[in-house]
Amino acid sequence: MTSDLAAARARAFEIIKKKSFVRGEITLASGAKSDHYFNMKPTMLDPEGAKALSELILDRLKDVEVDYIGGLEMGAVPLIGPLALVSGLQGRPIPGFFVRKAVKGHGTRQRIEGVSDLSGKRVVVVEDVTTTGGSAMSAIEALREVGAEISLVISILDRQSGATELYRDATIPFASLFTSAEFLKEASSS
């Protein structure tokens, strides 16, 4: 990792710790209870956070064949635009898309927005926080229905609660920038 990327990772960690990591009992999207929570929206919507996360994700994609990058609403949406922008600035433009949780009842009635045809295209699915992997699998199913090939699922943060095993069993490559253990370790040593 270059010194610029190491600095981006350290800065992203600090922004997540300050803006997105919360202690206290919470019910997760999976239905499980937890004593900590990660709400990545404040980090993804922070200019410095969006830039650092985009640089880190795009670095992870340097050896991945990818035509488009996107993910399930709402978790991936705040980062899709910055990823597309930074990829273009880096000379490797990767257009974005997002997958609706349900088909909208008006307009074009599309479940996948931002691109008209993903058939045969290699896509990377971005997720803000991964717990069991079920949310991203919903997006993957919709993408496969239109003929997309899944190159990778990448999460900002893996809660280490089954997603790695889910993707391994489904033979889908998975990576994360951070793990919950990194933040819990930091919190316990403070």
mmCIF file with all atom_site columns, N, CA, C and O in Angstrom, residues 59-100:
data_model
loop_
_atom_site.group_PDB
_atom_site.id
_atom_site.type_symbol
_atom_site.label_atom_id
_atom_site.label_alt_id
_atom_site.label_comp_id
_atom_site.label_asym_id
_atom_site.label_entity_id
_atom_site.label_seq_id
_atom_site.pdbx_PDB_ins_code
_atom_site.Cartn_x
_atom_site.Cartn_y
_atom_site.Cartn_z
_atom_site.occupancy
_atom_site.B_iso_or_equiv
_atom_site.pdbx_formal_charge
_atom_site.auth_seq_id
_atom_site.auth_comp_id
_atom_site.auth_asym_id
_atom_site.auth_atom_id
_atom_site.pdbx_PDB_model_num
ATOM 1   N N  . ASP A 1 59  ? -8.605  1.273  -5.436  1.00 0.00 ? 59  ASP A N  1
ATOM 2   C CA . ASP A 1 59  ? -7.329  0.573  -5.330  1.00 0.00 ? 59  ASP A CA 1
ATOM 3   C C  . ASP A 1 59  ? -7.553  -0.937 -5.269  1.00 0.00 ? 59  ASP A C  1
ATOM 4   O O  . ASP A 1 59  ? -6.820  -1.709 -5.898  1.00 0.00 ? 59  ASP A O  1
ATOM 5   N N  . ARG A 1 60  ? -8.576  -1.365 -4.543  1.00 0.00 ? 60  ARG A N  1
ATOM 6   C CA . ARG A 1 60  ? -8.892  -2.796 -4.457  1.00 0.00 ? 60  ARG A CA 1
ATOM 7   C C  . ARG A 1 60  ? -9.342  -3.366 -5.799  1.00 0.00 ? 60  ARG A C  1
ATOM 8   O O  . ARG A 1 60  ? -9.291  -4.562 -6.022  1.00 0.00 ? 60  ARG A O  1
ATOM 9   N N  . LEU A 1 61  ? -9.800  -2.489 -6.697  1.00 0.00 ? 61  LEU A N  1
ATOM 10  C CA . LEU A 1 61  ? -10.305 -2.935 -7.995  1.00 0.00 ? 61  LEU A CA 1
ATOM 11  C C  . LEU A 1 61  ? -9.250  -2.916 -9.097  1.00 0.00 ? 61  LEU A C  1
ATOM 12  O O  . LEU A 1 61  ? -9.555  -3.265 -10.238 1.00 0.00 ? 61  LEU A O  1
ATOM 13  N N  . LYS A 1 62  ? -8.031  -2.534 -8.762  1.00 0.00 ? 62  LYS A N  1
ATOM 14  C CA . LYS A 1 62  ? -7.016  -2.365 -9.812  1.00 0.00 ? 62  LYS A CA 1
ATOM 15  C C  . LYS A 1 62  ? -6.758  -3.649 -10.594 1.00 0.00 ? 62  LYS A C  1
ATOM 16  O O  . LYS A 1 62  ? -6.406  -3.591 -11.767 1.00 0.00 ? 62  LYS A O  1
ATOM 17  N N  . ASP A 1 63  ? -6.954  -4.821 -9.994  1.00 0.00 ? 63  ASP A N  1
ATOM 18  C CA . ASP A 1 63  ? -6.749  -6.088 -10.698 1.00 0.00 ? 63  ASP A CA 1
ATOM 19  C C  . ASP A 1 63  ? -8.054  -6.830 -10.963 1.00 0.00 ? 63  ASP A C  1
ATOM 20  O O  . ASP A 1 63  ? -8.053  -8.022 -11.264 1.00 0.00 ? 63  ASP A O  1
ATOM 21  N N  . VAL A 1 64  ? -9.189  -6.126 -10.831 1.00 0.00 ? 64  VAL A N  1
ATOM 22  C CA . VAL A 1 64  ? -10.507 -6.728 -11.029 1.00 0.00 ? 64  VAL A CA 1
ATOM 23  C C  . VAL A 1 64  ? -11.068 -6.248 -12.360 1.00 0.00 ? 64  VAL A C  1
ATOM 24  O O  . VAL A 1 64  ? -11.015 -5.060 -12.676 1.00 0.00 ? 64  VAL A O  1
ATOM 25  N N  . GLU A 1 65  ? -11.594 -7.181 -13.137 1.00 0.00 ? 65  GLU A N  1
ATOM 26  C CA . GLU A 1 65  ? -12.237 -6.806 -14.391 1.00 0.00 ? 65  GLU A CA 1
ATOM 27  C C  . GLU A 1 65  ? -13.634 -6.291 -14.064 1.00 0.00 ? 65  GLU A C  1
ATOM 28  O O  . GLU A 1 65  ? -14.462 -7.018 -13.516 1.00 0.00 ? 65  GLU A O  1
ATOM 29  N N  . VAL A 1 66  ? -13.874 -5.017 -14.371 1.00 0.00 ? 66  VAL A N  1
ATOM 30  C CA . VAL A 1 66  ? -15.136 -4.390 -13.987 1.00 0.00 ? 66  VAL A CA 1
ATOM 31  C C  . VAL A 1 66  ? -15.578 -3.403 -15.068 1.00 0.00 ? 66  VAL A C  1
ATOM 32  O O  . VAL A 1 66  ? -14.770 -2.636 -15.568 1.00 0.00 ? 66  VAL A O  1
ATOM 33  N N  . ASP A 1 67  ? -16.868 -3.479 -15.393 1.00 0.00 ? 67  ASP A N  1
ATOM 34  C CA . ASP A 1 67  ? -17.463 -2.541 -16.342 1.00 0.00 ? 67  ASP A CA 1
ATOM 35  C C  . ASP A 1 67  ? -18.318 -1.497 -15.627 1.00 0.00 ? 67  ASP A C  1
ATOM 36  O O  . ASP A 1 67  ? -18.427 -0.363 -16.087 1.00 0.00 ? 67  ASP A O  1
ATOM 37  N N  . TYR A 1 68  ? -18.954 -1.896 -14.525 1.00 0.00 ? 68  TYR A N  1
ATOM 38  C CA . TYR A 1 68  ? -19.845 -1.019 -13.758 1.00 0.00 ? 68  TYR A CA 1
ATOM 39  C C  . TYR A 1 68  ? -19.682 -1.297 -12.279 1.00 0.00 ? 68  TYR A C  1
ATOM 40  O O  . TYR A 1 68  ? -19.334 -2.410 -11.881 1.00 0.00 ? 68  TYR A O  1
ATOM 41  N N  . ILE A 1 69  ? -19.998 -0.267 -11.472 1.00 0.00 ? 69  ILE A N  1
ATOM 42  C CA . ILE A 1 69  ? -19.955 -0.427 -10.025 1.00 0.00 ? 69  ILE A CA 1
ATOM 43  C C  . ILE A 1 69  ? -21.242 0.140  -9.440  1.00 0.00 ? 69  ILE A C  1
ATOM 44  O O  . ILE A 1 69  ? -21.715 1.195  -9.854  1.00 0.00 ? 69  ILE A O  1
ATOM 45  N N  . GLY A 1 70  ? -21.819 -0.590 -8.495  1.00 0.00 ? 70  GLY A N  1
ATOM 46  C CA . GLY A 1 70  ? -23.055 -0.136 -7.881  1.00 0.00 ? 70  GLY A CA 1
ATOM 47  C C  . GLY A 1 70  ? -23.443 -1.028 -6.728  1.00 0.00 ? 70  GLY A C  1
ATOM 48  O O  . GLY A 1 70  ? -22.655 -1.853 -6.271  1.00 0.00 ? 70  GLY A O  1
ATOM 49  N N  . GLY A 1 71  ? -24.680 -0.852 -6.273  1.00 0.00 ? 71  GLY A N  1
ATOM 50  C CA . GLY A 1 71  ? -25.135 -1.663 -5.154  1.00 0.00 ? 71  GLY A CA 1
ATOM 51  C C  . GLY A 1 71  ? -26.581 -1.376 -4.831  1.00 0.00 ? 71  GLY A C  1
ATOM 52  O O  . GLY A 1 71  ? -27.259 -0.615 -5.525  1.00 0.00 ? 71  GLY A O  1
ATOM 53  N N  . LEU A 1 72  ? -27.023 -1.988 -3.749  1.00 0.00 ? 72  LEU A N  1
ATOM 54  C CA . LEU A 1 72  ? -28.415 -1.894 -3.320  1.00 0.00 ? 72  LEU A CA 1
ATOM 55  C C  . LEU A 1 72  ? -28.678 -0.538 -2.676  1.00 0.00 ? 72  LEU A C  1
ATOM 56  O O  . LEU A 1 72  ? -27.859 -0.034 -1.908  1.00 0.00 ? 72  LEU A O  1
ATOM 57  N N  . GLU A 1 73  ? -29.876 0.029  -3.005  1.00 0.00 ? 73  GLU A N  1
ATOM 58  C CA . GLU A 1 73  ? -30.265 1.242  -2.289  1.00 0.00 ? 73  GLU A CA 1
ATOM 59  C C  . GLU A 1 73  ? -30.469 0.866  -0.830  1.00 0.00 ? 73  GLU A C  1
ATOM 60  O O  . GLU A 1 73  ? -30.800 -0.270 -0.531  1.00 0.00 ? 73  GLU A O  1
ATOM 61  N N  . MET A 1 74  ? -30.279 1.577  0.044   1.00 0.00 ? 74  MET A N  1
ATOM 62  C CA . MET A 1 74  ? -29.781 2.913  0.181   1.00 0.00 ? 74  MET A CA 1
ATOM 63  C C  . MET A 1 74  ? -28.305 2.873  0.547   1.00 0.00 ? 74  MET A C  1
ATOM 64  O O  . MET A 1 74  ? -27.600 3.846  0.368   1.00 0.00 ? 74  MET A O  1
ATOM 65  N N  . GLY A 1 75  ? -27.839 1.718  0.978   1.00 0.00 ? 75  GLY A N  1
ATOM 66  C CA . GLY A 1 75  ? -26.478 1.615  1.494   1.00 0.00 ? 75  GLY A CA 1
ATOM 67  C C  . GLY A 1 75  ? -25.387 2.040  0.543   1.00 0.00 ? 75  GLY A C  1
ATOM 68  O O  . GLY A 1 75  ? -24.432 2.693  0.940   1.00 0.00 ? 75  GLY A O  1
ATOM 69  N N  . ALA A 1 76  ? -25.505 1.688  -0.739  1.00 0.00 ? 76  ALA A N  1
ATOM 70  C CA . ALA A 1 76  ? -24.438 1.987  -1.690  1.00 0.00 ? 76  ALA A CA 1
ATOM 71  C C  . ALA A 1 76  ? -24.599 3.339  -2.371  1.00 0.00 ? 76  ALA A C  1
ATOM 72  O O  . ALA A 1 76  ? -23.620 3.908  -2.851  1.00 0.00 ? 76  ALA A O  1
ATOM 73  N N  . VAL A 1 77  ? -25.819 3.864  -2.403  1.00 0.00 ? 77  VAL A N  1
ATOM 74  C CA . VAL A 1 77  ? -26.114 5.049  -3.220  1.00 0.00 ? 77  VAL A CA 1
ATOM 75  C C  . VAL A 1 77  ? -25.217 6.256  -2.914  1.00 0.00 ? 77  VAL A C  1
ATOM 76  O O  . VAL A 1 77  ? -24.711 6.881  -3.841  1.00 0.00 ? 77  VAL A O  1
ATOM 77  N N  . PRO A 1 78  ? -24.969 6.606  -1.649  1.00 0.00 ? 78  PRO A N  1
ATOM 78  C CA . PRO A 1 78  ? -24.149 7.804  -1.420  1.00 0.00 ? 78  PRO A CA 1
ATOM 79  C C  . PRO A 1 78  ? -22.719 7.717  -1.956  1.00 0.00 ? 78  PRO A C  1
ATOM 80  O O  . PRO A 1 78  ? -22.071 8.739  -2.133  1.00 0.00 ? 78  PRO A O  1
ATOM 81  N N  . LEU A 1 79  ? -22.241 6.499  -2.232  1.00 0.00 ? 79  LEU A N  1
ATOM 82  C CA . LEU A 1 79  ? -20.859 6.363  -2.684  1.00 0.00 ? 79  LEU A CA 1
ATOM 83  C C  . LEU A 1 79  ? -20.732 6.110  -4.181  1.00 0.00 ? 79  LEU A C  1
ATOM 84  O O  . LEU A 1 79  ? -19.637 6.212  -4.739  1.00 0.00 ? 79  LEU A O  1
ATOM 85  N N  . ILE A 1 80  ? -21.827 5.825  -4.876  1.00 0.00 ? 80  ILE A N  1
ATOM 86  C CA . ILE A 1 80  ? -21.758 5.500  -6.303  1.00 0.00 ? 80  ILE A CA 1
ATOM 87  C C  . ILE A 1 80  ? -21.241 6.693  -7.119  1.00 0.00 ? 80  ILE A C  1
ATOM 88  O O  . ILE A 1 80  ? -20.353 6.532  -7.963  1.00 0.00 ? 80  ILE A O  1
ATOM 89  N N  . GLY A 1 81  ? -21.784 7.874  -6.900  1.00 0.00 ? 81  GLY A N  1
ATOM 90  C CA . GLY A 1 81  ? -21.325 9.070  -7.625  1.00 0.00 ? 81  GLY A CA 1
ATOM 91  C C  . GLY A 1 81  ? -19.856 9.361  -7.379  1.00 0.00 ? 81  GLY A C  1
ATOM 92  O O  . GLY A 1 81  ? -19.091 9.545  -8.339  1.00 0.00 ? 81  GLY A O  1
ATOM 93  N N  . PRO A 1 82  ? -19.420 9.426  -6.112  1.00 0.00 ? 82  PRO A N  1
ATOM 94  C CA . PRO A 1 82  ? -17.992 9.661  -5.870  1.00 0.00 ? 82  PRO A CA 1
ATOM 95  C C  . PRO A 1 82  ? -17.092 8.595  -6.492  1.00 0.00 ? 82  PRO A C  1
ATOM 96  O O  . PRO A 1 82  ? -16.027 8.919  -7.010  1.00 0.00 ? 82  PRO A O  1
ATOM 97  N N  . LEU A 1 83  ? -17.509 7.336  -6.461  1.00 0.00 ? 83  LEU A N  1
ATOM 98  C CA . LEU A 1 83  ? -16.697 6.276  -7.085  1.00 0.00 ? 83  LEU A CA 1
ATOM 99  C C  . LEU A 1 83  ? -16.562 6.503  -8.586  1.00 0.00 ? 83  LEU A C  1
ATOM 100 O O  . LEU A 1 83  ? -15.467 6.383  -9.140  1.00 0.00 ? 83  LEU A O  1
ATOM 101 N N  . ALA A 1 84  ? -17.674 6.824  -9.240  1.00 0.00 ? 84  ALA A N  1
ATOM 102 C CA . ALA A 1 84  ? -17.624 7.084  -10.685 1.00 0.00 ? 84  ALA A CA 1
ATOM 103 C C  . ALA A 1 84  ? -16.724 8.285  -10.981 1.00 0.00 ? 84  ALA A C  1
ATOM 104 O O  . ALA A 1 84  ? -15.901 8.245  -11.903 1.00 0.00 ? 84  ALA A O  1
ATOM 105 N N  . LEU A 1 85  ? -16.867 9.338  -10.198 1.00 0.00 ? 85  LEU A N  1
ATOM 106 C CA . LEU A 1 85  ? -16.062 10.550 -10.400 1.00 0.00 ? 85  LEU A CA 1
ATOM 107 C C  . LEU A 1 85  ? -14.573 10.277 -10.203 1.00 0.00 ? 85  LEU A C  1
ATOM 108 O O  . LEU A 1 85  ? -13.748 10.601 -11.064 1.00 0.00 ? 85  LEU A O  1
ATOM 109 N N  . VAL A 1 86  ? -14.216 9.684  -9.068  1.00 0.00 ? 86  VAL A N  1
ATOM 110 C CA . VAL A 1 86  ? -12.802 9.438  -8.776  1.00 0.00 ? 86  VAL A CA 1
ATOM 111 C C  . VAL A 1 86  ? -12.210 8.458  -9.788  1.00 0.00 ? 86  VAL A C  1
ATOM 112 O O  . VAL A 1 86  ? -11.064 8.626  -10.216 1.00 0.00 ? 86  VAL A O  1
ATOM 113 N N  . SER A 1 87  ? -12.982 7.454  -10.203 1.00 0.00 ? 87  SER A N  1
ATOM 114 C CA . SER A 1 87  ? -12.458 6.518  -11.211 1.00 0.00 ? 87  SER A CA 1
ATOM 115 C C  . SER A 1 87  ? -12.124 7.256  -12.505 1.00 0.00 ? 87  SER A C  1
ATOM 116 O O  . SER A 1 87  ? -11.103 6.971  -13.136 1.00 0.00 ? 87  SER A O  1
ATOM 117 N N  . GLY A 1 88  ? -12.971 8.194  -12.896 1.00 0.00 ? 88  GLY A N  1
ATOM 118 C CA . GLY A 1 88  ? -12.691 8.996  -14.087 1.00 0.00 ? 88  GLY A CA 1
ATOM 119 C C  . GLY A 1 88  ? -11.465 9.862  -13.918 1.00 0.00 ? 88  GLY A C  1
ATOM 120 O O  . GLY A 1 88  ? -10.640 9.967  -14.836 1.00 0.00 ? 88  GLY A O  1
ATOM 121 N N  . LEU A 1 89  ? -11.324 10.474 -12.752 1.00 0.00 ? 89  LEU A N  1
ATOM 122 C CA . LEU A 1 89  ? -10.154 11.311 -12.483 1.00 0.00 ? 89  LEU A CA 1
ATOM 123 C C  . LEU A 1 89  ? -8.864  10.488 -12.488 1.00 0.00 ? 89  LEU A C  1
ATOM 124 O O  . LEU A 1 89  ? -7.800  11.000 -12.826 1.00 0.00 ? 89  LEU A O  1
ATOM 125 N N  . GLN A 1 90  ? -8.984  9.214  -12.127 1.00 0.00 ? 90  GLN A N  1
ATOM 126 C CA . GLN A 1 90  ? -7.814  8.331  -12.114 1.00 0.00 ? 90  GLN A CA 1
ATOM 127 C C  . GLN A 1 90  ? -7.520  7.730  -13.486 1.00 0.00 ? 90  GLN A C  1
ATOM 128 O O  . GLN A 1 90  ? -6.568  6.975  -13.646 1.00 0.00 ? 90  GLN A O  1
ATOM 129 N N  . GLY A 1 91  ? -8.355  8.048  -14.477 1.00 0.00 ? 91  GLY A N  1
ATOM 130 C CA . GLY A 1 91  ? -8.119  7.553  -15.831 1.00 0.00 ? 91  GLY A CA 1
ATOM 131 C C  . GLY A 1 91  ? -8.686  6.178  -16.123 1.00 0.00 ? 91  GLY A C  1
ATOM 132 O O  . GLY A 1 91  ? -8.368  5.580  -17.153 1.00 0.00 ? 91  GLY A O  1
ATOM 133 N N  . ARG A 1 92  ? -9.501  5.647  -15.220 1.00 0.00 ? 92  ARG A N  1
ATOM 134 C CA . ARG A 1 92  ? -10.149 4.349  -15.425 1.00 0.00 ? 92  ARG A CA 1
ATOM 135 C C  . ARG A 1 92  ? -11.628 4.505  -15.091 1.00 0.00 ? 92  ARG A C  1
ATOM 136 O O  . ARG A 1 92  ? -12.105 4.026  -14.067 1.00 0.00 ? 92  ARG A O  1
ATOM 137 N N  . PRO A 1 93  ? -12.370 5.208  -15.942 1.00 0.00 ? 93  PRO A N  1
ATOM 138 C CA . PRO A 1 93  ? -13.765 5.502  -15.610 1.00 0.00 ? 93  PRO A CA 1
ATOM 139 C C  . PRO A 1 93  ? -14.633 4.244  -15.489 1.00 0.00 ? 93  PRO A C  1
ATOM 140 O O  . PRO A 1 93  ? -14.625 3.391  -16.375 1.00 0.00 ? 93  PRO A O  1
ATOM 141 N N  . ILE A 1 94  ? -15.330 4.157  -14.360 1.00 0.00 ? 94  ILE A N  1
ATOM 142 C CA . ILE A 1 94  ? -16.247 3.051  -14.108 1.00 0.00 ? 94  ILE A CA 1
ATOM 143 C C  . ILE A 1 94  ? -17.615 3.666  -13.807 1.00 0.00 ? 94  ILE A C  1
ATOM 144 O O  . ILE A 1 94  ? -17.802 4.262  -12.745 1.00 0.00 ? 94  ILE A O  1
ATOM 145 N N  . PRO A 1 95  ? -18.567 3.530  -14.738 1.00 0.00 ? 95  PRO A N  1
ATOM 146 C CA . PRO A 1 95  ? -19.901 4.084  -14.501 1.00 0.00 ? 95  PRO A CA 1
ATOM 147 C C  . PRO A 1 95  ? -20.609 3.365  -13.351 1.00 0.00 ? 95  PRO A C  1
ATOM 148 O O  . PRO A 1 95  ? -20.322 2.211  -13.050 1.00 0.00 ? 95  PRO A O  1
ATOM 149 N N  . GLY A 1 96  ? -21.566 4.076  -12.755 1.00 0.00 ? 96  GLY A N  1
ATOM 150 C CA . GLY A 1 96  ? -22.293 3.524  -11.625 1.00 0.00 ? 96  GLY A CA 1
ATOM 151 C C  . GLY A 1 96  ? -23.724 3.154  -11.939 1.00 0.00 ? 96  GLY A C  1
ATOM 152 O O  . GLY A 1 96  ? -24.266 3.513  -12.984 1.00 0.00 ? 96  GLY A O  1
ATOM 153 N N  . PHE A 1 97  ? -24.336 2.441  -11.015 1.00 0.00 ? 97  PHE A N  1
ATOM 154 C CA . PHE A 1 97  ? -25.746 2.061  -11.065 1.00 0.00 ? 97  PHE A CA 1
ATOM 155 C C  . PHE A 1 97  ? -26.198 1.804  -9.629  1.00 0.00 ? 97  PHE A C  1
ATOM 156 O O  . PHE A 1 97  ? -25.368 1.717  -8.723  1.00 0.00 ? 97  PHE A O  1
ATOM 157 N N  . PHE A 1 98  ? -27.500 1.695  -9.431  1.00 0.00 ? 98  PHE A N  1
ATOM 158 C CA . PHE A 1 98  ? -27.968 1.175  -8.153  1.00 0.00 ? 98  PHE A CA 1
ATOM 159 C C  . PHE A 1 98  ? -29.171 0.293  -8.378  1.00 0.00 ? 98  PHE A C  1
ATOM 160 O O  . PHE A 1 98  ? -29.867 0.388  -9.385  1.00 0.00 ? 98  PHE A O  1
ATOM 161 N N  . VAL A 1 99  ? -29.371 -0.620 -7.431  1.00 0.00 ? 99  VAL A N  1
ATOM 162 C CA . VAL A 1 99  ? -30.460 -1.584 -7.491  1.00 0.00 ? 99  VAL A CA 1
ATOM 163 C C  . VAL A 1 99  ? -31.493 -1.176 -6.452  1.00 0.00 ? 99  VAL A C  1
ATOM 164 O O  . VAL A 1 99  ? -31.171 -1.043 -5.268  1.00 0.00 ? 99  VAL A O  1
ATOM 165 N N  . ARG A 1 100 ? -32.719 -0.964 -6.922  1.00 0.00 ? 100 ARG A N  1
ATOM 166 C CA . ARG A 1 100 ? -33.817 -0.663 -6.000  1.00 0.00 ? 100 ARG A CA 1
ATOM 167 C C  . ARG A 1 100 ? -34.197 -1.926 -5.234  1.00 0.00 ? 100 ARG A C  1
ATOM 168 O O  . ARG A 1 100 ? -34.089 -3.031 -5.765  1.00 0.00 ? 100 ARG A O  1
#
